[in-house]
Short mmCIF file of C-alpha atoms (C1' of nucleotides) in Angstrom, two decimals:
data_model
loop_
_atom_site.label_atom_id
_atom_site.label_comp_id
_atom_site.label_asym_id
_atom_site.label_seq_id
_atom_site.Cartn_x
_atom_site.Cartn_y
_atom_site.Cartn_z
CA UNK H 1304 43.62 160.82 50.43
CA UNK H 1305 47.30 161.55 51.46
CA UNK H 1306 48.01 157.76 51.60
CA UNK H 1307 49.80 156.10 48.50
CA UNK H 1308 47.58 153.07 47.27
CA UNK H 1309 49.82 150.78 45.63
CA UNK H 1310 53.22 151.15 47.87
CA UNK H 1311 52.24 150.85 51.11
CA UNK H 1312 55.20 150.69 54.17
CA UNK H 1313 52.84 149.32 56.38
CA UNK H 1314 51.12 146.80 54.63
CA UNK H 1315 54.51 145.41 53.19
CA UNK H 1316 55.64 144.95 56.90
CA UNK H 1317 52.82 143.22 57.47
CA UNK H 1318 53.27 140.69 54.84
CA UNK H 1319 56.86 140.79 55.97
CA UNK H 1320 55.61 140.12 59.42
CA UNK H 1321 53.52 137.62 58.41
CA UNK H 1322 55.67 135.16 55.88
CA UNK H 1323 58.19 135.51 58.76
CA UNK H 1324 55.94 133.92 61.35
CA UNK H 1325 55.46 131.28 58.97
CA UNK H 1326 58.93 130.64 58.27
CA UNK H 1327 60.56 130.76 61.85
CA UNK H 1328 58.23 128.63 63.24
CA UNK H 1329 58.41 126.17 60.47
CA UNK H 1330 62.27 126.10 59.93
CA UNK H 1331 63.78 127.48 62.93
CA UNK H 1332 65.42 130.75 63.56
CA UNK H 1333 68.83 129.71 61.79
CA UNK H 1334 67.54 127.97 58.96
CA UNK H 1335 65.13 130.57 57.59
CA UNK H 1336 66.60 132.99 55.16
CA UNK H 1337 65.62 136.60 54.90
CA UNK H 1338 66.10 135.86 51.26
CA UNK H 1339 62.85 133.11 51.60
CA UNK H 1340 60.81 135.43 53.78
CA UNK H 1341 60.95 138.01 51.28
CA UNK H 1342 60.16 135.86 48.40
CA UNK H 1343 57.08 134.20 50.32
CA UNK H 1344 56.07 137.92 50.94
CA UNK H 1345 56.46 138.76 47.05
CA UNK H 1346 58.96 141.77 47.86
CA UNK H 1347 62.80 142.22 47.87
CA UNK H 1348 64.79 141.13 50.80
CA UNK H 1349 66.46 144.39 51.71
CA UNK H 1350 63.22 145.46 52.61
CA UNK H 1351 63.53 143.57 55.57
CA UNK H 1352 66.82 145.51 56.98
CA UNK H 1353 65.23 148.60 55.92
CA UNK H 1354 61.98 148.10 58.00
CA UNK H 1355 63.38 145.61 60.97
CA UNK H 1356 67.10 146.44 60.91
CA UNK H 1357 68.29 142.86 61.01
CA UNK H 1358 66.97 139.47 60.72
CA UNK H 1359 67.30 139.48 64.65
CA UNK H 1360 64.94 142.54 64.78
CA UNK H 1361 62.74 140.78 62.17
CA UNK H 1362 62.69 138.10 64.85
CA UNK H 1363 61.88 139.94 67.62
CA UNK H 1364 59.19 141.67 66.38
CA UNK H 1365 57.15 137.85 64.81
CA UNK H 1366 57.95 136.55 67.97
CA UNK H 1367 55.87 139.05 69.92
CA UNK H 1368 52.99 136.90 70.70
CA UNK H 1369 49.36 137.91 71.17
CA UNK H 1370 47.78 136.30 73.60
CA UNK H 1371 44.34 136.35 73.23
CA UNK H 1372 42.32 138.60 75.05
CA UNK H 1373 40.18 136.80 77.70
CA UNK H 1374 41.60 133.39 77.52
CA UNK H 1375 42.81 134.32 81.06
CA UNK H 1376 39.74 135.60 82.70
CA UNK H 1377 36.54 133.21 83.63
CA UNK H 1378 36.22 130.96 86.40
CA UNK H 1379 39.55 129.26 87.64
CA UNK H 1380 38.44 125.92 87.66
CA UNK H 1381 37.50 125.96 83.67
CA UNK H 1382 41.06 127.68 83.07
CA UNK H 1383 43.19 124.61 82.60
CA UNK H 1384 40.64 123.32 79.85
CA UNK H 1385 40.44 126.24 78.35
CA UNK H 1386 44.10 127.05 77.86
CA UNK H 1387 44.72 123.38 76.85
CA UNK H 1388 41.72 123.93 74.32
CA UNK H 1389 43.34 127.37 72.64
CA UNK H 1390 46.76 125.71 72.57
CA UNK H 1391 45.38 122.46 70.89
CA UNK H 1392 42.46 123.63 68.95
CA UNK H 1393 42.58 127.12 67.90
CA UNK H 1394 43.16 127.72 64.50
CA UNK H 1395 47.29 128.76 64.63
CA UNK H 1396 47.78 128.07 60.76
CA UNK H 1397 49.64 131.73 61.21
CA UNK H 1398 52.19 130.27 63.05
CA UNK H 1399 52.11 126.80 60.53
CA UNK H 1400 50.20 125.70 62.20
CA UNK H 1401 51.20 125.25 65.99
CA UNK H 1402 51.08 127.66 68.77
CA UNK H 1403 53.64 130.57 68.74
CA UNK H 1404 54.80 128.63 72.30
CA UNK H 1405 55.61 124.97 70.50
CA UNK H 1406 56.97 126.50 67.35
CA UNK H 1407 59.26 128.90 69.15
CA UNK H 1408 61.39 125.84 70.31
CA UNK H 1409 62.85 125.50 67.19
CA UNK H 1410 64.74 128.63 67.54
CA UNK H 1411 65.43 127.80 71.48
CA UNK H 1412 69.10 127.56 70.77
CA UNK H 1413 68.87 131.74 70.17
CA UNK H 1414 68.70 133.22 73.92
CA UNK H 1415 66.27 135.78 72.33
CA UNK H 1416 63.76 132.97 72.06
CA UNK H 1417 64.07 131.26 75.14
CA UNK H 1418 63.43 134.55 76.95
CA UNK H 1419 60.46 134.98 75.37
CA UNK H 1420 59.24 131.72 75.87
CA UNK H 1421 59.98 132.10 79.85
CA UNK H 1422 58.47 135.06 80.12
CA UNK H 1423 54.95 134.61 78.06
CA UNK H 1424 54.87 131.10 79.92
CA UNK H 1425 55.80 132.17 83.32
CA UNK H 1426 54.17 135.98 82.94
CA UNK H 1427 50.72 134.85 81.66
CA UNK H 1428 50.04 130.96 82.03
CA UNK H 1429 51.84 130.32 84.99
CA UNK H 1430 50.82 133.13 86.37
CA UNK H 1431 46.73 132.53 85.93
CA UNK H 1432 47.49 128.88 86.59
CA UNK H 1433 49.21 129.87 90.38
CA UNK H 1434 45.77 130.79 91.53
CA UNK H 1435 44.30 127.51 91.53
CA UNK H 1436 46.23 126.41 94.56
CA UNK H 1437 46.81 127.55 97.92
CA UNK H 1438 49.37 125.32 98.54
CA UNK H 1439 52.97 126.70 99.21
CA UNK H 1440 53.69 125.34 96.09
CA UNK H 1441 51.30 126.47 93.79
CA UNK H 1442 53.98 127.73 91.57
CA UNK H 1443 55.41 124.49 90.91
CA UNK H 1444 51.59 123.09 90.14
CA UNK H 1445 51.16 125.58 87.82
CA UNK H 1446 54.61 125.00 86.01
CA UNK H 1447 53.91 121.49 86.23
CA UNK H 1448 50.85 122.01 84.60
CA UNK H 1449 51.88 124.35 81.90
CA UNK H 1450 54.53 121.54 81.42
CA UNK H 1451 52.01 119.06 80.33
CA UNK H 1452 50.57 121.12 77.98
CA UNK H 1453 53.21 122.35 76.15
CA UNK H 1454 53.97 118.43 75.89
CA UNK H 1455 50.76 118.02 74.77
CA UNK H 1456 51.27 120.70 72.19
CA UNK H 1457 54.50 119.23 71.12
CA UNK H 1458 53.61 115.37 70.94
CA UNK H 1459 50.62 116.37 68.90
CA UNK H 1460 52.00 118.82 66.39
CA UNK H 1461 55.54 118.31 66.18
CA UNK H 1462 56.50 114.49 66.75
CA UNK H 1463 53.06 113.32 65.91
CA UNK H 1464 52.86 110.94 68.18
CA UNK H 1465 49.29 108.95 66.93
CA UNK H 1466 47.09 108.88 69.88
CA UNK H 1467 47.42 112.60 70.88
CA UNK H 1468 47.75 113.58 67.32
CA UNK H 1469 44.57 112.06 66.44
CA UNK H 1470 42.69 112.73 69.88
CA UNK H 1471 39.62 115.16 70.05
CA UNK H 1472 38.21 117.43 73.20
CA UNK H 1473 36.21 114.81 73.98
CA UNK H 1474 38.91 112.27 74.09
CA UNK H 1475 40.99 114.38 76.34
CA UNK H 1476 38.23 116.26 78.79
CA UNK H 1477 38.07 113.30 81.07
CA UNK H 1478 42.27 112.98 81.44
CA UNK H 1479 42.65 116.81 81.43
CA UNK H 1480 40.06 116.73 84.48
CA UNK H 1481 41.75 113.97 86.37
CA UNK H 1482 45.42 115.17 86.01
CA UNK H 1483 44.23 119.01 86.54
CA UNK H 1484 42.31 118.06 89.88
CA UNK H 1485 45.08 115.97 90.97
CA UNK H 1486 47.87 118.70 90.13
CA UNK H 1487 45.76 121.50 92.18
CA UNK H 1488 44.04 119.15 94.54
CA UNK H 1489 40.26 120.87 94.05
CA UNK H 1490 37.69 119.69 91.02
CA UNK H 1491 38.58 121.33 87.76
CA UNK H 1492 36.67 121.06 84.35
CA UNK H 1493 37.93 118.95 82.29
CA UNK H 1494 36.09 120.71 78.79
CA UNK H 1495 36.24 124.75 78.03
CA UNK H 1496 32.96 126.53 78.95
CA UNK H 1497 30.77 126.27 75.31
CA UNK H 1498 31.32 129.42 72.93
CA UNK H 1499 29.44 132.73 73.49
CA UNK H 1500 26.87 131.23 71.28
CA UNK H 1501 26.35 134.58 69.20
CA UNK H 1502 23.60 133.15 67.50
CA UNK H 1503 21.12 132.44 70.03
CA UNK H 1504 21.77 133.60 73.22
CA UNK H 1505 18.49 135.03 75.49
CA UNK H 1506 19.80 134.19 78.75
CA UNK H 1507 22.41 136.89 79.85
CA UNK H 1508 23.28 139.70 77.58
CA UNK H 1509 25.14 142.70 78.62
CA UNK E 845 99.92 94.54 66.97
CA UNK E 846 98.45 95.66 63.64
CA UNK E 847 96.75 98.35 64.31
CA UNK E 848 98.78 101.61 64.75
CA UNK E 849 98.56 103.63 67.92
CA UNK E 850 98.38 107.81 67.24
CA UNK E 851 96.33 107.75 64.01
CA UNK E 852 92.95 105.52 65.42
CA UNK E 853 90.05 105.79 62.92
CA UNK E 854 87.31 104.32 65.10
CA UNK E 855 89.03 106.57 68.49
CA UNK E 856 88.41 109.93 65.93
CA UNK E 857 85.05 108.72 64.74
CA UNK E 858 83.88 108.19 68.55
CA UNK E 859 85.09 111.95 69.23
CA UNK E 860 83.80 113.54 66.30
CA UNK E 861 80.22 111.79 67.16
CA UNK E 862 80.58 113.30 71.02
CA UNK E 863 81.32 116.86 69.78
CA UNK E 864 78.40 116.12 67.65
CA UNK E 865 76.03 115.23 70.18
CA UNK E 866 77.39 118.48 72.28
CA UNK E 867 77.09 120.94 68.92
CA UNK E 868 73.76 119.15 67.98
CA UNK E 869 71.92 119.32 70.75
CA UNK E 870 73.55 122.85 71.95
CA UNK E 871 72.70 125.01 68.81
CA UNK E 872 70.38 122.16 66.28
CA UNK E 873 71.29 121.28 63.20
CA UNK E 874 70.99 124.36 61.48
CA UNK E 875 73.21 126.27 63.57
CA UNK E 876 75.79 123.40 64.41
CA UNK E 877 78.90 123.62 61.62
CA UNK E 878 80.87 120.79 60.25
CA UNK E 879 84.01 123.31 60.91
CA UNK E 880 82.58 123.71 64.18
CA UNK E 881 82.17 119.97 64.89
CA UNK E 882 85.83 119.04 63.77
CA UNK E 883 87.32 121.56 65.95
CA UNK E 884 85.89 120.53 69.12
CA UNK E 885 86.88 117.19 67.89
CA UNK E 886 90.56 118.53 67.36
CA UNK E 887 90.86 117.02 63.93
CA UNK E 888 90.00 118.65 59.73
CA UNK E 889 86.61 118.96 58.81
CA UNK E 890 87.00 116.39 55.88
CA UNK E 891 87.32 113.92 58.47
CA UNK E 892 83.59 114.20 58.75
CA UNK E 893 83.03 113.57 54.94
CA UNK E 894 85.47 110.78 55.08
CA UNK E 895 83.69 109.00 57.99
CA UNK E 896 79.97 109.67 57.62
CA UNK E 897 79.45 110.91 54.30
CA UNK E 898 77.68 114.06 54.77
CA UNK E 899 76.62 116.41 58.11
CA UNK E 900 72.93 114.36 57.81
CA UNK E 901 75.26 111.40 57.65
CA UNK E 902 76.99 112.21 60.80
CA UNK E 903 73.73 113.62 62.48
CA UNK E 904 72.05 110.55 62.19
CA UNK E 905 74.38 108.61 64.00
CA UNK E 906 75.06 110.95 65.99
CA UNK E 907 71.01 110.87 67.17
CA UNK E 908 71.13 107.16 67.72
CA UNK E 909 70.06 106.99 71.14
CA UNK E 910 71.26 104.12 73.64
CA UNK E 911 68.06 104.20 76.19
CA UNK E 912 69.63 103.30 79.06
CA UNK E 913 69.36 98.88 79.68
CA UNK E 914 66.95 98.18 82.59
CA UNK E 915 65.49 101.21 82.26
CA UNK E 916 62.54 99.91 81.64
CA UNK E 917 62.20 96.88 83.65
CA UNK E 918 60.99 96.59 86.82
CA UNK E 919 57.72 96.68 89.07
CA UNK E 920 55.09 98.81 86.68
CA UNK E 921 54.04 101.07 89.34
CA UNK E 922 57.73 102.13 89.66
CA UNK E 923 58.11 102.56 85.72
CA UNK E 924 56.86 106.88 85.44
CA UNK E 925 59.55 107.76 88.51
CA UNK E 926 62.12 105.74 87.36
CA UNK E 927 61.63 107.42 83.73
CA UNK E 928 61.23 110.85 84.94
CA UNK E 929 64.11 110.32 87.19
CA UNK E 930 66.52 109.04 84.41
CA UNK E 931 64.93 112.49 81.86
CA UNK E 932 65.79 114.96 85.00
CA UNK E 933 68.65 113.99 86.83
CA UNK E 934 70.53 111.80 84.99
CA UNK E 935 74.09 112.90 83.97
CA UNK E 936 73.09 114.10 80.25
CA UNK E 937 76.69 115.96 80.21
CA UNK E 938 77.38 114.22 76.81
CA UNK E 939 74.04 116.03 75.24
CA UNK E 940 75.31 119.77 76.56
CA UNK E 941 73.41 118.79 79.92
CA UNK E 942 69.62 117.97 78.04
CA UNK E 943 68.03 114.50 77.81
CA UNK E 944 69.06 113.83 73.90
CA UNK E 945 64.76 113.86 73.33
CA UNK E 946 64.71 117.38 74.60
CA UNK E 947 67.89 118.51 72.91
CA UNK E 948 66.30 116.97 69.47
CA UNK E 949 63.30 119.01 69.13
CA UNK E 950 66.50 121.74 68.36
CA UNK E 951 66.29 120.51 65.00
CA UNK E 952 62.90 118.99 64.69
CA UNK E 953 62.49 121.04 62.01
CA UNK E 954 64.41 118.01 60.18
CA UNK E 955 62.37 115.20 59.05
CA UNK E 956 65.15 113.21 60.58
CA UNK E 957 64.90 114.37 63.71
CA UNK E 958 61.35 113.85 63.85
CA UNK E 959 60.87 110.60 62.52
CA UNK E 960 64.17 109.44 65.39
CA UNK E 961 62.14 111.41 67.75
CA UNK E 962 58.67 109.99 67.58
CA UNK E 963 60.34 106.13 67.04
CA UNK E 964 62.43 106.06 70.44
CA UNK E 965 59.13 107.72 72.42
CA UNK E 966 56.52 105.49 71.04
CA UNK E 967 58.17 102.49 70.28
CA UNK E 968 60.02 103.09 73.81
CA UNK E 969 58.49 104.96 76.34
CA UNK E 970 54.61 104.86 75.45
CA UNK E 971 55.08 101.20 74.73
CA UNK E 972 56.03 100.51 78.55
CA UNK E 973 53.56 103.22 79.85
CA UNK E 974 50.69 101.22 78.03
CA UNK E 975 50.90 98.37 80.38
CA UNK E 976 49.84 100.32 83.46
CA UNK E 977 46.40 100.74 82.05
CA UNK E 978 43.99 98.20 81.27
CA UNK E 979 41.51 101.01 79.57
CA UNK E 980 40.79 101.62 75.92
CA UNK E 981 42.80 104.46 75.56
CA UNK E 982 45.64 102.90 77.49
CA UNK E 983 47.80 104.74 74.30
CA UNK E 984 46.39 107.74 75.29
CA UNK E 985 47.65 107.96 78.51
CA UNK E 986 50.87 106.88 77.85
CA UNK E 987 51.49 109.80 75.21
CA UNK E 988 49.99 111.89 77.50
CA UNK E 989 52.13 110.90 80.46
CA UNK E 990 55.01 111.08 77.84
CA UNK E 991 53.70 114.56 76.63
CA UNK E 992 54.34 115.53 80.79
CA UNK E 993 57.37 114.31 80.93
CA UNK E 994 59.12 115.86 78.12
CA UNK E 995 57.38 118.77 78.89
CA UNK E 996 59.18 119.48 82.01
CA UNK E 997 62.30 118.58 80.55
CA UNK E 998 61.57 121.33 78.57
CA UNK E 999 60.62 123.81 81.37
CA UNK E 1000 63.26 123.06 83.11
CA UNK E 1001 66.02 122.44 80.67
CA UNK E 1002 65.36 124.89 77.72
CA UNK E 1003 62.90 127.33 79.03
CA UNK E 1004 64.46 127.64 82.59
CA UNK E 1005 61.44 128.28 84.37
CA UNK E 1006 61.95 128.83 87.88
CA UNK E 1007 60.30 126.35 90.25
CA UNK E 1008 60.71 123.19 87.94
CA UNK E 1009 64.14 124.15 87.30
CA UNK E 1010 64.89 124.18 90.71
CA UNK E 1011 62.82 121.33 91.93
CA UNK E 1012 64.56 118.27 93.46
CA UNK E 1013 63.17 114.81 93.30
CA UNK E 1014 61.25 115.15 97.05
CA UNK E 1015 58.90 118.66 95.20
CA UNK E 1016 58.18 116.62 92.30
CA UNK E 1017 57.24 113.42 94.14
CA UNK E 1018 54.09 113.91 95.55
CA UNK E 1019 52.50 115.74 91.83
CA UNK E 1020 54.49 112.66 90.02
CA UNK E 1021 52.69 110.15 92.01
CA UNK E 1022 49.34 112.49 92.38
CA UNK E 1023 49.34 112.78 88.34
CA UNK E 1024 50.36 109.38 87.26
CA UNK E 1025 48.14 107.80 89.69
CA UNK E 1026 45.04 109.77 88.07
CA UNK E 1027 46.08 109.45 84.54
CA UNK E 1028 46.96 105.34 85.10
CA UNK E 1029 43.43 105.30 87.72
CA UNK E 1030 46.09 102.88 89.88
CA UNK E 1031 48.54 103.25 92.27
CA UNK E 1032 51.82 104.64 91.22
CA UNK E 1033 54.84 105.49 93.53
CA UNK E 1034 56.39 109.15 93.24
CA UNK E 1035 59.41 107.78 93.86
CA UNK E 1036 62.09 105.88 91.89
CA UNK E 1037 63.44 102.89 93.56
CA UNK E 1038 66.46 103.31 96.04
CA UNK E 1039 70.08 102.61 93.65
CA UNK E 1040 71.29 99.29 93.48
CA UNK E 1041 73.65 99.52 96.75
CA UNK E 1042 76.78 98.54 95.42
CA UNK E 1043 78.66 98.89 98.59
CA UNK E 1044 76.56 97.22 101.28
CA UNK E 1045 73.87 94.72 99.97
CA UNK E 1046 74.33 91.40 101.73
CA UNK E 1047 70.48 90.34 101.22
CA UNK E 1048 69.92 89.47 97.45
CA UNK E 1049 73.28 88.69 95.52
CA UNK E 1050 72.47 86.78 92.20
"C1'" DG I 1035 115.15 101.12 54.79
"C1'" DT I 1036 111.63 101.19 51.57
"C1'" DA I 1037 107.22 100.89 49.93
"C1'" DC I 1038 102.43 100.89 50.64
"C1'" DA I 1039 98.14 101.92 52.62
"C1'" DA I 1040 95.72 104.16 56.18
"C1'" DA I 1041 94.92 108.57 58.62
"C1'" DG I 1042 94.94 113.19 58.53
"C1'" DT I 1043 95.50 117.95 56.33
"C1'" DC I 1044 95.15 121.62 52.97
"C1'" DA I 1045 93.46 124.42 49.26
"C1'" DT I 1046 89.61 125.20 47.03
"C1'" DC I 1047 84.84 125.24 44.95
"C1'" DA I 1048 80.12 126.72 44.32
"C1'" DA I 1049 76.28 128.03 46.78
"C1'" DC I 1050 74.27 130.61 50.19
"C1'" DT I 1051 74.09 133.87 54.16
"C1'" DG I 1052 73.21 138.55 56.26
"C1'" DA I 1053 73.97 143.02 55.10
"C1'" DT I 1054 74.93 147.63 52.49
"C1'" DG I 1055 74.50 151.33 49.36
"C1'" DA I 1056 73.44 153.04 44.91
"C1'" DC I 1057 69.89 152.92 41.81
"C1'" DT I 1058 64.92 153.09 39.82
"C1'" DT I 1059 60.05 153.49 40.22
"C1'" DT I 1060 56.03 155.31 42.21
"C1'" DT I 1061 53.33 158.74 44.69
"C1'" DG I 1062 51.17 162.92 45.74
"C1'" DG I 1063 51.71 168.03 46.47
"C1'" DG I 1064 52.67 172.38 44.32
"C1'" DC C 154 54.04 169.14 34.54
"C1'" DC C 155 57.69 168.72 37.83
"C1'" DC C 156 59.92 167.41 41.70
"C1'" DA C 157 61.23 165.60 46.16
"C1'" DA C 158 60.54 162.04 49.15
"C1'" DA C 159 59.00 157.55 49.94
"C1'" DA C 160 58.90 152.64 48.46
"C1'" DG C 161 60.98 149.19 46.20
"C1'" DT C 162 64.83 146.89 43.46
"C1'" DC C 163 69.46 145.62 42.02
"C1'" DA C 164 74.29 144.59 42.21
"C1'" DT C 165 77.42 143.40 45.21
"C1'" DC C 166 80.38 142.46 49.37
"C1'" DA C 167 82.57 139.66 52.80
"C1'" DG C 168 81.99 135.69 55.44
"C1'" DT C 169 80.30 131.04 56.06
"C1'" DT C 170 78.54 126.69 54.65
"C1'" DG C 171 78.80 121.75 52.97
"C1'" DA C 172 81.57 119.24 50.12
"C1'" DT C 173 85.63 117.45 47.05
"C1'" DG C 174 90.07 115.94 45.64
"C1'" DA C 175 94.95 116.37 45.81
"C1'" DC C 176 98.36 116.35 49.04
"C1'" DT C 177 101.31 115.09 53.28
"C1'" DT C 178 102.19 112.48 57.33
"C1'" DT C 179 102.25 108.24 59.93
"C1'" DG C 180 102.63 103.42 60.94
"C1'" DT C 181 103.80 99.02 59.78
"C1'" DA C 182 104.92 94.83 56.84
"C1'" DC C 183 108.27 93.21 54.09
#
DNA sequence: GTACAAAGTCATCAACTGATGACTTTTGGG
DNA sequence: CCCAAAAGTCATCAGTTGATGACTTTGTAC
């Protein structure tokens, strides 16, 4: 093999990479060091300026979120439960354990950030969320909407407010459902549709 | 008189804690400087050690909020307009133009900040949301009308997304009264009350 | 007018920040 | 085995940070 086994560029980014996440979304933009990000990755910091350039580059490239793949697609009127379900109950311990979104407004005093949190909100949740309504303002619905969530997200994970913190699906299918049909004025789901069910599953392959 | 007139402690403390608000909520703790501070505040930065002790020293009293009297008085049903009203279009100039709750989760990556910030919503806000609901989880719904409310004052004040940042009080009506009326299962106006009518009110003096 | 205390300023410290470049270790090909 | 390049480390710089204590200015009471 042509690959070194022990130094490895790429895998040292990603640990870079990875203890950044961590850090930035824990701490802020200002108030993690590239000196702690190093040391939580186990390698020297002027690593990171050799790989990212700058902490700002470092930034840049954790921030770039990954939305996961087919959390937009399905029928509309499960979307809203399902995107309130990935924000709230997927496992985000990469990101300490919010979602990129809610962690990123630490940093939202850096313009870099709040960019990035307009466009991923406005480009992909906003977006899917527009096509529940007809009305002339479906745009504002769907802000409106992505508004609660993000609230949602923030209450729970970063104030800790007791009854959201401590609330489960079940708790919150029958609000989500009420606010979400009142918001887009047509029924909408108020739990995600239940896992692909790998395990046993005759009904519908393919 | 025997108090002299350039050199006023209490007139300096008062200006250093306004430039504090302004650098605090602007940039978050992190990023805000005591050097900074004490410029905008046109005096030496050791004024800030003399008067508060340390920056946390000055933050903190800096964060103590004064919620607005009366805000929360009044019919129920008129309580979620009036608050979202006060969190949008209230003259916040004093907190660099945010509500000070939005402007806080700058630096909720302080244990400060978070403890200030989950006292003044619950023991605030939720507690006057509870009463519109008779149900269980009246708690519930009061974070989670909470969790809406901040939420847009983070769309619209942090993010800058498009349509809430440009809605006026008639677009958000309708979806304030449609929401909290669902969430609260009772009738809630979309509207905040019409201002006291200082000029021309000859029906109710007293 | 002088003395005293309050109010404000200045110089400075140690620690930390992002960043740079020279240095050392490892790796794999020849 | 040897070497060049890659990967990683070290020492260090200049600037900033929070914080401290000595100093100067101001205002007033006597």
């Amino acid at each position: 093999m042509t690959e070194p086994r022990r130094r490895n560029r790429s895998a040292t980014r990603q640990r870079l990479l990875a203890a950044a996440r961590h850090r930035f979304a824990k701490e802020g933009y200002e108030a993690a060091s590239v000196r702690d990000i190093a040391a939580d990755a186990g390698v020297d910091a002027a690593l990171v300026f050799r790989y990212f350039g700058s902490k700002k580059g470092l930034f840049e490239e954790a921030a770039a979120t990954t939305t996961p793949t087919g959390l937009l697609d399905g029928p509309p009127e499960e979307l809203p439960a399902r995107l309130l379900h990935s924000l709230l109950f997927e496992d985000w311990s990469a990101y300490a354990g919010e979602h990129p979104l809610v962690a990123m407004l630490r940093s939202s005093a850096h313009d870099e950030a709040r960019d990035h949190l307009r466009e991923e909100l406005c480009g992909t949740y906003v977006r899917a969320l527009e096509r529940l309504s007809d009305a002339p303002d479906a745009a504002l619905r769907a802000e409106l909407f992505s508004a609660w969530m993000l609230g949602i997200g923030v209450l729970r994970s970063v104030v800790g407010t007791p009854a959201v913190s401590a609330a489960t699906p079940p708790d919150l299918a029958p609000h989500l459902a009420a606010v979400a049909s009142a918001l887009f004025e047509r029924p909408v789901a108020g739990s995600p549709p239940p896992p692909p069910a790998a395990t046993d599953d005759p009904g519908a392959p393919d």
